[in-house]
Structure formats: C-alpha cells, structure tokens
Coordinates of C-alpha atoms (C1' of nucleotides) in Angstrom, one line a residue:
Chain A
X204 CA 28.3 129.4 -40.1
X205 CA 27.3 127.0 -43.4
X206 CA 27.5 123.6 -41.8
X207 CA 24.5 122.8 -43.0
X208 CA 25.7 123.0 -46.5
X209 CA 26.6 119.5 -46.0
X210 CA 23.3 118.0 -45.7
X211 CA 21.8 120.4 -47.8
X212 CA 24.0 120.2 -50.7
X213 CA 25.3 117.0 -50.5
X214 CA 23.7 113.5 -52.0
X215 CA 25.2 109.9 -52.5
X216 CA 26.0 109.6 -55.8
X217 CA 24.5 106.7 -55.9
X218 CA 26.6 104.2 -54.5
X219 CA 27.5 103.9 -51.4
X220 CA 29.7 106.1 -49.6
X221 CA 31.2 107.2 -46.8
X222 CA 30.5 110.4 -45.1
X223 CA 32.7 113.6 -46.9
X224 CA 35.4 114.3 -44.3
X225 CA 36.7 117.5 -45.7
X226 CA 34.7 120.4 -47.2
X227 CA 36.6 120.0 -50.6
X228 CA 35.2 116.0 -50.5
X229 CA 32.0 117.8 -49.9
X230 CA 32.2 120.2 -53.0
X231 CA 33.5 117.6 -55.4
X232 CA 30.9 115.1 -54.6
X233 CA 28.0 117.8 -55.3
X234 CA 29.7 119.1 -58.3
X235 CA 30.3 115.9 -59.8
X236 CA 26.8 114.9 -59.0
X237 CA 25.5 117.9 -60.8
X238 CA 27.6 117.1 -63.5
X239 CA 26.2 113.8 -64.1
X240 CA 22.7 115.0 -63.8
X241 CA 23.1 117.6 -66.5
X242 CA 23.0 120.4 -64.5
X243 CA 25.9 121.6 -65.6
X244 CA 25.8 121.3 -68.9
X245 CA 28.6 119.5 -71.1
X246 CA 31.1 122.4 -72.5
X247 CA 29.5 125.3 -69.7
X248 CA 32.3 127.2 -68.2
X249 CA 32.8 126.5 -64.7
X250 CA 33.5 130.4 -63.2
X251 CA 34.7 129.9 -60.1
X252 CA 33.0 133.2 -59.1
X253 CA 29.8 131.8 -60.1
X254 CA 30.1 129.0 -58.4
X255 CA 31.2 130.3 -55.4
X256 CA 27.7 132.0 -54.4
X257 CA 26.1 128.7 -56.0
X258 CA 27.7 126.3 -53.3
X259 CA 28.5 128.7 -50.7
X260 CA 32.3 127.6 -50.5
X261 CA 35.5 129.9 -51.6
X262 CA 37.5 130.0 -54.5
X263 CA 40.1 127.8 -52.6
X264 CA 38.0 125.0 -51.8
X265 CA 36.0 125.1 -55.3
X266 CA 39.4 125.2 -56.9
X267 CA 40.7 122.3 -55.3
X268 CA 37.4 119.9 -55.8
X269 CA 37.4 121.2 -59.9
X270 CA 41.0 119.6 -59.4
X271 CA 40.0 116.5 -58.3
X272 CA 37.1 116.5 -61.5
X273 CA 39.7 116.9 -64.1
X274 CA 41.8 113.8 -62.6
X275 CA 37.8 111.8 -63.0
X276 CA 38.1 113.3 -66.3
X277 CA 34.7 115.3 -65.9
X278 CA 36.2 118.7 -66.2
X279 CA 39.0 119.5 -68.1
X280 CA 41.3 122.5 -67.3
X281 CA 42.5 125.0 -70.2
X282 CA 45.5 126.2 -68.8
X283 CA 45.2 129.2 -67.1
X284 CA 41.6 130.3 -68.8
X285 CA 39.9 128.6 -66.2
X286 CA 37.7 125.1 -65.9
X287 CA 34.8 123.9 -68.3
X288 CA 32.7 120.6 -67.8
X289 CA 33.9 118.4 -70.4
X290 CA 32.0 118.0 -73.7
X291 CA 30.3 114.8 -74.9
X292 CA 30.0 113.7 -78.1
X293 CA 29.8 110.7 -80.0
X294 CA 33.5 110.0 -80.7
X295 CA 34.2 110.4 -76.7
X296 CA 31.6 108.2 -76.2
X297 CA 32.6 105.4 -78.6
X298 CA 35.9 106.1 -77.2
X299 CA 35.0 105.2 -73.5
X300 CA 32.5 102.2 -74.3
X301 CA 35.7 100.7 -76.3
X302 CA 38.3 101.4 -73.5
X303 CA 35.4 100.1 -71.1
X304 CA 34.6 96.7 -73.3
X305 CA 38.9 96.2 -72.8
X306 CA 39.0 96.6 -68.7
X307 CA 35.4 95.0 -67.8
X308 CA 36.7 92.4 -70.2
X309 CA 39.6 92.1 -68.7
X310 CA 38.5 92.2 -64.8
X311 CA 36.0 89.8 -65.6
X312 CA 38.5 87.2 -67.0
X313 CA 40.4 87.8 -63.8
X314 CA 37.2 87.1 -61.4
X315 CA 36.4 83.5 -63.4
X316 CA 40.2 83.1 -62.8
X317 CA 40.4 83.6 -58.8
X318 CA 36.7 84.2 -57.9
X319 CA 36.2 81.4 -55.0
X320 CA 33.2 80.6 -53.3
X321 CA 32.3 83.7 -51.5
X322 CA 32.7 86.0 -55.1
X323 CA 30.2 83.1 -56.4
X324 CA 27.8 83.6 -53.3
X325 CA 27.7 87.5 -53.9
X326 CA 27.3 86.9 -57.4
X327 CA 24.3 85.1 -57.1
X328 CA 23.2 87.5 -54.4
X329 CA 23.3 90.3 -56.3
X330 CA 21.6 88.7 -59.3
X331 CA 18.8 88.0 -57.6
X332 CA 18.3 91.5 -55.7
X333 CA 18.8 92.8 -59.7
X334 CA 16.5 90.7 -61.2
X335 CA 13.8 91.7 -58.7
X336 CA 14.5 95.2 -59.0
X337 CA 14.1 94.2 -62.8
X338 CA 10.6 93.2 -62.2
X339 CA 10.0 96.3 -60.3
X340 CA 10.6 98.4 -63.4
X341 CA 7.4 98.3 -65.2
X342 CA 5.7 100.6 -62.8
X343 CA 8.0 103.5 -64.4
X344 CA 8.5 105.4 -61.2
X345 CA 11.6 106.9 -61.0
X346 CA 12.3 105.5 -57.2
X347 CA 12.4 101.8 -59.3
X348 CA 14.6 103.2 -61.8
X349 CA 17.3 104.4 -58.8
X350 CA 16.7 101.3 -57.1
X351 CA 17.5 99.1 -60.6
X352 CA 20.4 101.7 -61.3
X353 CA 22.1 101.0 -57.8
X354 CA 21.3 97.0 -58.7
X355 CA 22.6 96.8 -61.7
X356 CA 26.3 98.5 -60.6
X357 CA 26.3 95.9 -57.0
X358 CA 25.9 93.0 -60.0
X359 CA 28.3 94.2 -62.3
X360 CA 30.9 95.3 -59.5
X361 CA 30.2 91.6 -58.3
X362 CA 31.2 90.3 -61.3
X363 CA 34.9 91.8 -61.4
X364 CA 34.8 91.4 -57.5
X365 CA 37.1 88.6 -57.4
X366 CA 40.1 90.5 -59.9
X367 CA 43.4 90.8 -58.4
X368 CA 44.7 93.8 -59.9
X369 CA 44.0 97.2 -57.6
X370 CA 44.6 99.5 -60.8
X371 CA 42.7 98.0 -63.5
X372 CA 39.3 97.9 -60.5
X373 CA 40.1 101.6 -59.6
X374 CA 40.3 101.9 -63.5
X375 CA 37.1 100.3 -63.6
X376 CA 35.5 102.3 -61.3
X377 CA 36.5 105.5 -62.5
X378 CA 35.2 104.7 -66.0
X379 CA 31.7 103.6 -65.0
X380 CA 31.7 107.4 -63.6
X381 CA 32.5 108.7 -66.7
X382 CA 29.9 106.7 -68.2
X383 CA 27.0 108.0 -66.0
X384 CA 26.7 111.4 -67.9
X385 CA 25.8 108.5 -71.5
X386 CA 23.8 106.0 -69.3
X387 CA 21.7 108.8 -68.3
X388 CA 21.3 110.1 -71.5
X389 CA 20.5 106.3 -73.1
X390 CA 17.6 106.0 -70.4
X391 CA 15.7 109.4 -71.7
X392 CA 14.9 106.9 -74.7
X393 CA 13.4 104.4 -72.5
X394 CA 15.3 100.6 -71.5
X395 CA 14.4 97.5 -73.0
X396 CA 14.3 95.7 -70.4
X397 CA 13.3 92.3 -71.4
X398 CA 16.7 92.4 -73.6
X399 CA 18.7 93.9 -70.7
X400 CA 17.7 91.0 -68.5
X401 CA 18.4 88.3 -71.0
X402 CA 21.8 89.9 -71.2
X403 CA 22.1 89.7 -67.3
X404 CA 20.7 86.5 -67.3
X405 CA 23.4 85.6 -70.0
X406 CA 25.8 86.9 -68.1
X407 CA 25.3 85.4 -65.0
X408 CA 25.3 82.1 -66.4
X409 CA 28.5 82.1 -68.3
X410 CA 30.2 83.5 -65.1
X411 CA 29.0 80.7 -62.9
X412 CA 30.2 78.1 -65.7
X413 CA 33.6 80.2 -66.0
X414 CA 33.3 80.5 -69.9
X415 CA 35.4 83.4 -69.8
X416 CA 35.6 84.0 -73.7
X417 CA 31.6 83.5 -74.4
X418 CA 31.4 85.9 -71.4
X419 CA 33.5 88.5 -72.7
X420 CA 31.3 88.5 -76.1
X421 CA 28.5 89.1 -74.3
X422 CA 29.7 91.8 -71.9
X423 CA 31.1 93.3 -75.1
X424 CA 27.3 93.6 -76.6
X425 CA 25.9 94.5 -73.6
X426 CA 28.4 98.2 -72.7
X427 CA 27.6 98.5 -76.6
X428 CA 24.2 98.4 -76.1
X429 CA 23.7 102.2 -75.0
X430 CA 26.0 103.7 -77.9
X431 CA 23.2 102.0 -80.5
X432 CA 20.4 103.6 -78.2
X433 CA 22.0 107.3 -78.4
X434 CA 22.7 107.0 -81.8
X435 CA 20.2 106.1 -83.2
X436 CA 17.9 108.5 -80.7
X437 CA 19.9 111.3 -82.3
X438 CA 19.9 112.5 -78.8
X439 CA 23.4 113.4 -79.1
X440 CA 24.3 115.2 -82.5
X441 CA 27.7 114.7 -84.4
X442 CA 28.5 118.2 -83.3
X443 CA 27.6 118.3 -79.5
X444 CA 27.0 121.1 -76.7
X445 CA 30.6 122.9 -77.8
X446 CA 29.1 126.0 -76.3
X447 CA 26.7 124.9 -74.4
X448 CA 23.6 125.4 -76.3
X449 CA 22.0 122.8 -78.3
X450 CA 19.6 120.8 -78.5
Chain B
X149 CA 59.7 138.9 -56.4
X150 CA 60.4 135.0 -56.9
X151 CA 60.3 134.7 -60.8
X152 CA 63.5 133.5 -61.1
X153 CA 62.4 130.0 -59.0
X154 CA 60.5 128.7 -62.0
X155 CA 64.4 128.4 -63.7
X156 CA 66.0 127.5 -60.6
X157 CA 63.9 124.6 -59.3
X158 CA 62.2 123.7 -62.8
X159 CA 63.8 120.7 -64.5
X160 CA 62.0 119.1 -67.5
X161 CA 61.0 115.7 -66.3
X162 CA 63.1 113.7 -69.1
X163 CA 60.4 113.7 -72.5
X164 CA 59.2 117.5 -74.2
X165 CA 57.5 119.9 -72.2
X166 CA 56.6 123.1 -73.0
X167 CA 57.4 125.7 -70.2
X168 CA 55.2 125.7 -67.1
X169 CA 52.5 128.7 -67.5
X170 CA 51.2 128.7 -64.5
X171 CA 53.5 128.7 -60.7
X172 CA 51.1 125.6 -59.8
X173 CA 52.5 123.8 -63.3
X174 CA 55.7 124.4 -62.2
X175 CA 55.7 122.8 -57.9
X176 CA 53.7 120.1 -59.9
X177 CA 56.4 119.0 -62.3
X178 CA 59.5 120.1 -59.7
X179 CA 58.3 117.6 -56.9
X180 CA 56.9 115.2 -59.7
X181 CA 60.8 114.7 -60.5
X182 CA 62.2 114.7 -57.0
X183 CA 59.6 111.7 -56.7
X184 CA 60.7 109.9 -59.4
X185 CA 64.6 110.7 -58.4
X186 CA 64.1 109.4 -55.0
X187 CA 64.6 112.4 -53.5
X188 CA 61.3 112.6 -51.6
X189 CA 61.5 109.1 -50.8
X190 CA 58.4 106.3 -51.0
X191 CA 56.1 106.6 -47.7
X192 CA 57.6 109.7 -46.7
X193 CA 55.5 112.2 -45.4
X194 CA 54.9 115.3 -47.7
X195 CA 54.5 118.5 -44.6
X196 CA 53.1 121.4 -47.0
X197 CA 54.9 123.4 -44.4
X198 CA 58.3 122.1 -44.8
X199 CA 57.8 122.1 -48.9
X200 CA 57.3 125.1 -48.2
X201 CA 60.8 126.0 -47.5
X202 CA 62.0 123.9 -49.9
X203 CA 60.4 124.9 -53.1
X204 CA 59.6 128.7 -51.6
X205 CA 56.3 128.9 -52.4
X206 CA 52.7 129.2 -51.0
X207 CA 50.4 126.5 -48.8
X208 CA 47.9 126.8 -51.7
X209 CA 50.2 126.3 -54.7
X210 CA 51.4 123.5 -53.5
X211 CA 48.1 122.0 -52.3
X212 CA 46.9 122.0 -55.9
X213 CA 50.8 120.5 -57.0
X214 CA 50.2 118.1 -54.4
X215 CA 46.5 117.2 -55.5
X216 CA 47.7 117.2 -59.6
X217 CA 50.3 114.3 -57.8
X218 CA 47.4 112.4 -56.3
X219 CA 45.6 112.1 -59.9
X220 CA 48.6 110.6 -61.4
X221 CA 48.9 108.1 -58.4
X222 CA 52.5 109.0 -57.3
X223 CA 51.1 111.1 -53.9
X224 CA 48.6 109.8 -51.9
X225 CA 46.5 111.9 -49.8
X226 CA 45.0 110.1 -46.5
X227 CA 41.6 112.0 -45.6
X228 CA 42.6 115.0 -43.9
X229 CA 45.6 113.7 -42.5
X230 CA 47.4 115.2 -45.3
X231 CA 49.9 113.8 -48.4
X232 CA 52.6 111.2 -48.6
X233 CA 54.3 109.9 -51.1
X234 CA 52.6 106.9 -52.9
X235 CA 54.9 103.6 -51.4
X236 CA 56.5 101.1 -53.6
X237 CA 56.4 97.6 -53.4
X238 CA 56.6 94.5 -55.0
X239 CA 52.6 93.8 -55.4
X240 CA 52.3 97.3 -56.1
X241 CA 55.4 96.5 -59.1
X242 CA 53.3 93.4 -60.1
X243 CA 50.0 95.0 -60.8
X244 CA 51.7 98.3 -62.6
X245 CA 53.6 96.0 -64.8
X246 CA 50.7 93.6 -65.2
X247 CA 48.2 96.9 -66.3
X248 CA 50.7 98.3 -68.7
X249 CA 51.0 95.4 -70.5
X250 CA 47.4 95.1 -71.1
X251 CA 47.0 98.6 -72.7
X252 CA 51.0 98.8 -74.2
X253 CA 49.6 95.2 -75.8
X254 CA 46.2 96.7 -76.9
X255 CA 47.7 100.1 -77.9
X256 CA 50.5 98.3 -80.1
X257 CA 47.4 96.6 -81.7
X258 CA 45.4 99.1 -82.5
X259 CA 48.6 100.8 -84.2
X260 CA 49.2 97.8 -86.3
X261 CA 45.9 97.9 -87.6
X262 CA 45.6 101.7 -88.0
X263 CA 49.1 102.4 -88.6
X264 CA 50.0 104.2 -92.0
X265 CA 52.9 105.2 -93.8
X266 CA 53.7 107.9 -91.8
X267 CA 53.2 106.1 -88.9
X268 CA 55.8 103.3 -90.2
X269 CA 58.2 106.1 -91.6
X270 CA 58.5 107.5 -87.7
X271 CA 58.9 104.0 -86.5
X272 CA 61.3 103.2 -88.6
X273 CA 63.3 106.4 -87.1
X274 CA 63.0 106.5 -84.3
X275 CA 64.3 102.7 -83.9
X276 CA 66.9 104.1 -85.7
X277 CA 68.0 106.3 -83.3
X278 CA 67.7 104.2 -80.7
X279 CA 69.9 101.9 -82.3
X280 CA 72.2 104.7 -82.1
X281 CA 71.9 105.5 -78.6
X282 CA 72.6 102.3 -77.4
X283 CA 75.6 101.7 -79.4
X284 CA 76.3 104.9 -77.2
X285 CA 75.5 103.1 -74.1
X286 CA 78.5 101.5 -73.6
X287 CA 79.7 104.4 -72.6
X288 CA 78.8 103.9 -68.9
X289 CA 78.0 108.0 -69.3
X290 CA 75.0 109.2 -67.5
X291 CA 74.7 111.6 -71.0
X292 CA 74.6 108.8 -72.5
X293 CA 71.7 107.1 -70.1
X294 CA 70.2 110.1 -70.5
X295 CA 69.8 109.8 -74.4
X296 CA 69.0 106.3 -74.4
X297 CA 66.1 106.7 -72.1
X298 CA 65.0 109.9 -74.0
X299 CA 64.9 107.8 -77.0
X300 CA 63.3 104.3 -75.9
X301 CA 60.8 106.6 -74.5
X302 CA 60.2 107.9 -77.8
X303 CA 60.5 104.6 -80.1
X304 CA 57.7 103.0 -77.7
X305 CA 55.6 106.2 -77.9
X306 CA 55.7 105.8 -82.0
X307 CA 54.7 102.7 -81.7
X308 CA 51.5 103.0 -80.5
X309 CA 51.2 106.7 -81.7
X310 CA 48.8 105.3 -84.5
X311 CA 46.5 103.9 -82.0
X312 CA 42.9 106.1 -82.4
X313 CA 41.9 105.6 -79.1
X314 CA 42.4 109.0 -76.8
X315 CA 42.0 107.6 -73.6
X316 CA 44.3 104.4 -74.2
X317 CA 47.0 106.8 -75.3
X318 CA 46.7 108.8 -71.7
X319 CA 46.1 105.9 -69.6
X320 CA 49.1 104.8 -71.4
X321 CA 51.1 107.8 -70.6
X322 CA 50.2 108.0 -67.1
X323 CA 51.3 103.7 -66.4
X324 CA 54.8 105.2 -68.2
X325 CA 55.2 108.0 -65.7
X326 CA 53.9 105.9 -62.9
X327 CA 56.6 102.9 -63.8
X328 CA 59.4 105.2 -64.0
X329 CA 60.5 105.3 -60.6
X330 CA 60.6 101.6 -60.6
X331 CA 62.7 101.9 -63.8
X332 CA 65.5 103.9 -62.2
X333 CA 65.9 101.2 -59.6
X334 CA 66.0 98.1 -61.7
X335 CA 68.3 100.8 -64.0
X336 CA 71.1 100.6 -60.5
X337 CA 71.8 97.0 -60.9
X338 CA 72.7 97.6 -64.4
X339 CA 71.0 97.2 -67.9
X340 CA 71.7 94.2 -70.4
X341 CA 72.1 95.7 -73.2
X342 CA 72.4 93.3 -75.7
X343 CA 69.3 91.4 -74.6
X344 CA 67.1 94.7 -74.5
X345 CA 68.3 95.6 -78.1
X346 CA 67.3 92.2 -79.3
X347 CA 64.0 92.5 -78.4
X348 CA 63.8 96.1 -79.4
X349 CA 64.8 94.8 -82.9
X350 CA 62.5 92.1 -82.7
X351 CA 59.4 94.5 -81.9
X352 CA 60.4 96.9 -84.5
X353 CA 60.6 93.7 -87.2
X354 CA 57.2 92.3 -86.1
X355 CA 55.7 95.7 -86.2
X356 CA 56.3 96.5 -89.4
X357 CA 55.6 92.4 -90.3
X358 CA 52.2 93.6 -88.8
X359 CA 52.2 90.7 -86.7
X360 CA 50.3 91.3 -83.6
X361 CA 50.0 88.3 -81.9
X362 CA 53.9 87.9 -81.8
X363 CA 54.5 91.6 -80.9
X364 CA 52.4 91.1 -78.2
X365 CA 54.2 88.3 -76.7
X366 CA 57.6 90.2 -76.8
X367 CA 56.6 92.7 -75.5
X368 CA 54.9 91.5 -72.8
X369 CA 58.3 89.7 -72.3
X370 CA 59.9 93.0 -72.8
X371 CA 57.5 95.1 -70.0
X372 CA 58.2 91.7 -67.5
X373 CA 61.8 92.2 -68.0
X374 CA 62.9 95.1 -65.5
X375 CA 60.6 93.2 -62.8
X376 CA 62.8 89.9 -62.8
X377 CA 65.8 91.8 -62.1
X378 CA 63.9 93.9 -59.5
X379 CA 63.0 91.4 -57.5
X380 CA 66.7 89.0 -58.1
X381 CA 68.7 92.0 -57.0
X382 CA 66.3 92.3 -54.3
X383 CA 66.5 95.8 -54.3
X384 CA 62.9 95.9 -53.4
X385 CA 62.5 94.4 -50.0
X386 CA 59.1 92.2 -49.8
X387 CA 58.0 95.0 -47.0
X388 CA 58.5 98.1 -48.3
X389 CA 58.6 101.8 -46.6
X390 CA 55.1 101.2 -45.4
X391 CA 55.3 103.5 -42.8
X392 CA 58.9 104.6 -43.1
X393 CA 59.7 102.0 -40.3
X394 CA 58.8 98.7 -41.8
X395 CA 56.9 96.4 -39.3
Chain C
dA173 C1' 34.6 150.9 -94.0
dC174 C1' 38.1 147.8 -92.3
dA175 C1' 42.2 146.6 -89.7
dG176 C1' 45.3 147.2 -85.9
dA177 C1' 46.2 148.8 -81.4
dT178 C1' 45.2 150.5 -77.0
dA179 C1' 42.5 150.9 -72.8
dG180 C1' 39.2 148.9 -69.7
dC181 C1' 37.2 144.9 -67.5
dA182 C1' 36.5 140.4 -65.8
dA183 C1' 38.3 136.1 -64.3
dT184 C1' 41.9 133.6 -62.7
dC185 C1' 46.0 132.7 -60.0
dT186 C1' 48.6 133.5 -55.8
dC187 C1' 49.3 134.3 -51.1
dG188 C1' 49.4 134.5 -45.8
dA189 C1' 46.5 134.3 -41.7
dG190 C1' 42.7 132.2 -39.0
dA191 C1' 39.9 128.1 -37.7
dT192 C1' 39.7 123.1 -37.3
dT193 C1' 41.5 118.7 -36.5
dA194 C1' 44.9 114.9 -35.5
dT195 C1' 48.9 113.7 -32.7
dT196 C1' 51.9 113.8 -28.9
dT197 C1' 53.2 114.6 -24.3
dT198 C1' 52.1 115.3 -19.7
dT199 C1' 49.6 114.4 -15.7
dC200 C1' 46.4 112.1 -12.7
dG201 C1' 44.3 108.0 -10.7
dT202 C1' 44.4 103.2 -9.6
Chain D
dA22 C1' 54.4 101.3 -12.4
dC23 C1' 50.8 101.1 -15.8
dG24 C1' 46.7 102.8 -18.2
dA25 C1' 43.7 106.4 -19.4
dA26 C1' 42.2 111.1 -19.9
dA27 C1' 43.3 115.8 -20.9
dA28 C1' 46.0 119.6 -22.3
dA29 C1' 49.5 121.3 -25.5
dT30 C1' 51.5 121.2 -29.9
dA31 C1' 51.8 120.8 -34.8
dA32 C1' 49.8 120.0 -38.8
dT33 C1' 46.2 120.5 -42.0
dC34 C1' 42.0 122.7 -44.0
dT35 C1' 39.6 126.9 -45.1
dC36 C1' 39.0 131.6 -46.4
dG37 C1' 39.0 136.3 -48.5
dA38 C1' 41.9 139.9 -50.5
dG39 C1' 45.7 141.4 -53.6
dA40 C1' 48.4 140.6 -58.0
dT41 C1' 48.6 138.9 -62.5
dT42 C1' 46.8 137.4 -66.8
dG43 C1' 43.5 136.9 -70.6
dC44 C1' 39.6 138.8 -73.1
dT45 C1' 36.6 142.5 -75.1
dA46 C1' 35.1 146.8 -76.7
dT47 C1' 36.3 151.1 -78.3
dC48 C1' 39.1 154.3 -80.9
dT49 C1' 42.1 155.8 -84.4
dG50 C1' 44.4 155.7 -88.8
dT51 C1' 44.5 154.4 -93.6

DNA sequence: ACAGATAGCAATCTCGAGATTATTTTTCGT
DNA sequence: ACGAAAAATAATCTCGAGATTGCTATCTGT
C-alpha cells in the first residue's frame, strides 16, 4: 500500500547507515532528521494526529519512534499531554558542549592510550580526506558543506576510535546528535575555516605524538568554538522558541 | 476493568516515585524491577505474548514499557527479532563501573565547587542517617537492607545534588539504575560493613574539606569496590548467559 | 464585570485483530 | 544417512477504532 514511503521519506542522516528494517526505524530516522533540520521547530507540539497524515504511518508506529526520540533526548514527553520537540536555548547548549568537552576528552585520552597502528592509519586517513574536503569549501555550495560535515564526524569518530569503553562511545555518539540541531544553527553565521583547520591540524598532531593533556585543551576550545559563534550571532535569544514562535 | 493491577503488580523500585499516571508508566517500572530482582533473568528472552499473561495487559502497552527499558539499557531489542533482557557480564561490569566513576568523579566536583550551605546542611544529614542505618545493619534484616540502601542511595545523590549540570545529573541517574542489578549480586556474598562506612566517612570529611582531588580518589576506590568482590566470589562467570546456554 | 463551575471538544492512551517476518520441523533428493 | 529446500508454526510488527483524560469556551451567580 505505502512501501514507497521508505524511499520517499527516508534520508541518511548523514552518516552512514544501514537500511531501516522496521517501519518504526523508518519513522524515527525521518523524524529525527526533520528535527535536526528545523523542520520541526524547537518547542512545536508533536500531535500525533498531525503527524500521522504528514508521514503516512499510524498512531502506533509514530508513538513508538517519538519513544525512541525522547531516549536521544530530541523530544521530551509531558506525561500524558502528549510529545513536543525539545527546546534549545543557551543554558542547554552550554550544558551539552560541557558534558561533550568531559566524554570527547575522555574517549580521546583512551584512543592515545590503546590506539595501535591501524587507529593511527585511519587517523591519518581521515585527516587527509578532511582536509581536502576543507579545501573544497570555498566554493560555498552546499554539496561541499555535506561532504565537509560527513568529513569532519569520520575524523573526529577516528580520533576516539581506538577507546575501550562501549558506553562512554555510544555516549559519544548520542551527544554529537544532540549537537546537530547547534552545529547547524552555528554554520547559518558562516565557518571560519582557516581557524577550524588549524584546530584540526592541531589536533591531529598532538594525537599522533600522544600528548593527551595538550590534546584535551585543544579539543576543549574547539567543541567551545560554536557556543561563541551562537552567541555572539544572537541567533539564539536568552529566552528561546518556548512556543514556537520567535525569531 | 483491570484498575486494580496498577496496585497489585506496581512496586516502587526502591528511591521516591510519584504514582504511575499513565498504564505504560506502570509495565515500565513493574518489569524495570523484576529486571533488577533477577526475576526476568539476563539474556532471557522477553515474548510480549507471554508478558502478556504475566503483567495482564495489552501488546502495545508493553511494547512502549519494553522500548522505555531499551533507553535505559536494561532491555535490548535485536531488529525485529524482538526484546531480551540486556546480559551481564564481567566487561559489561568493567565498563559500567569504569563510566560511573567518570561522571560520579566529575559530578562530586562540580558539587564541591558549587555547593552551598544548604547543599552542605543536606550532606551533613543525610550522612547522618546513613550512619544510622548501618549501625542498623547488623541486624542481618532485609528491613534493614532495605533502609540502608534507601539511604546510601540518598547520601550519594546529595552529594552531587549541587552539581549545575542537567545532563550529568541524568546520565548519573541512569549509570545508578543500570549498576543496580550488579549491586544486588555483589550484595549475596555479603557487605563489609566496617570498610564501606570508613570510606563513607571519609567522603563525607573530604567533601565538606572541599578537597576534590582526594574525594575523587576514594571514591573511585569506593565505585571499584563491589567489582573486586564480584569477580573473587566468582559469582559472575567470565561467559555469561549469552544466549541462555553459554557456548 | 469578574470568578467559579459546567459542558463540549480535542488529543491522547489503550486495546485486540490482521499482516509480515523469522524460526523450526518435516520432507525430499542425493 | 546427511544436507538442503520448503512448508508449518510462532513470534513480532502494524494498524484503526474505542475508552479515557486534559483542555477550552461558555454560562451563571455574585
């Protein structure tokens, strides 16, 4: 009947991924997606009605998939008044970038720890893929920006590749989603890229030298990077989308 | 029709709830603590067909218990091949008690530094009746268990209670849950008592000292503890209820 | 005119049946 | 007798309708 929802509906968000196997997968990846984008806008009340003739799915399914957002921490649930995407503002930002700046910190000390010579070979892979697609970003189209995005997560999930800890990665990862929503918001303003790269460049030094501690000050710097950028952009105002309509 | 279940099969799960609102609430927290008892055991398949029987309630209900179980990482859920409950092991021990003592460290921390009178006035009662409740302990009662558990729970929790950082404080609470099957089994072969006090009143001392480098080494000592006697009573066998039949 | 209460409405929560998929058992061929 | 394919079985995943709950607007009384 709506198989083709799938394709339709459905886009990588981003990284790679494997192919949803379950229709819920399939609604959770498209909400989230939409999510990130802005689509749905922080604070908007998710009715499940609504969304139901939006993505074509029943209240069951939707349901379950705005489950699976509130454990990513993307939507939050009030009870039994129904689901809402969840605000952003600037003390939930500062909030993440610190809890971030603890566990990249932290995974990153682990790599230098274990990483052997295959963690060293991807690093230095995935460095040089970034830095090209670095280059690539003066032409201001928004394929090299997607192509730089995608880049720029390989190095930095390169970096913590080589931690041992299955919960603090999965930690990790579910942070950098939470992120996405800021990160997009911080590249309206425009990148710096020539300070982004020395950062990288930074980075990628230190790791290959193991200086854990010098590495952790500049990873530090660089997740705080984007709080300076939105805040001083005013982009996000003290009081922030707590009904949905702002500027 | 079935209103009466909620009293029936509802227990609170050990620290304050408020009462379920919603039937879904309710499955969620009922199986939560037949997980953490042991009753569903590690491994073990999760048929929402025979729950069904067993906590009388609907498919869907306990799909979305079963899914608020997955987010707190004591159910896992294998594609479409349904639930089961999240296995224990000895690696999976290691890396839980290795994450919580990076964000119990880094919570304490930020409490030191934020911490004010209040915060020290709560701390300073709640050790007190923890004090209390393992004088009590000797008892060999399970009341008395009971009470002591109830109140470590709640001297660690002020501890860190004047950390400002909302996601620590919920990552923090979800590693507690999370740990607390693995507490009841290192609880079998018998507490120390007099060696767990001691470093309760040393935290409490180099709390209020506002010494965080030394609270952080005891109780990094103190989270370590209950995996020593884990693994010497060898309670947890190196292969552990992978599959129910180990290999 | 204002405050409180009641009636109506909208959205959610709950449920059981149907469709889809994975697993097991049986059967056939070599 | 062993291996592989196919049917039967059992579970999950999906769906729409009914019951329950929360919210809003109107109405009445002071």
């Amino acid at each position: 009947m709506n198989i083709m929802i799938r394709e339709a509906t459905i886009a990588t968000g981003g990284m790679p991924s494997s192919p949803p196997a379950t229709l819920i997968e399939a609604a959770y990846r498209a909400i989230r997606r939409n999510i990130v984008l802005g689509v749905h806008a922080p604070g908007e009340k998710l009715r499940v009605e609504h969304l139901k003739t939006q993505y074509d799915m029943s209240s069951g399914t939707l349901r379950e998939a705005l489950g699976l957002l509130v454990a990513d921490a993307l939507v939050v649930a009030q009870g039994q008044r129904g689901f809402s995407v969840a605000p952003m503002s600037v003390s939930d930002l500062e909030d993440l970038v610190y809890l971030r700046a603890l566990v990249e910190t932290e995974a990153a000390r682990q790599s230098l720890a274990n990483g052997d010579d295959d963690w060293e070979a991807s690093l230095v892979s995935c460095f040089h893929r970034l830095t090209r697609a670095e280059e690539r970003l003066g032409a201001r189209t928004a394929e090299a920006y997607e192509e730089w995005e995608r880049r720029n997560f390989e190095f930095h999930e390169a970096l913590v590749s080589a931690a041992r800890s299955r919960r603090l990665l999965e930690l990790r990862a579910r942070l950098h989603l939470q992120a996405e929503r800021y990160r997009r918001l911080s590249a309206l303003d425009g990148p710096r890229p020539r300070d982004v790269h020395n950062e990288h460049q930074q980075i990628y030094e230190l790791a290959l030298k193991r200086d854990a501690d010098r590495l952790v000050e500049v990873l530090t710097k660089h997740l705080q990077r984007p709080v300076d950028v939105i805040l001083k952009s005013g982009l996000l105002t003290p009081v922030t989308a707590e009904t949905g309509k702002a500027a």
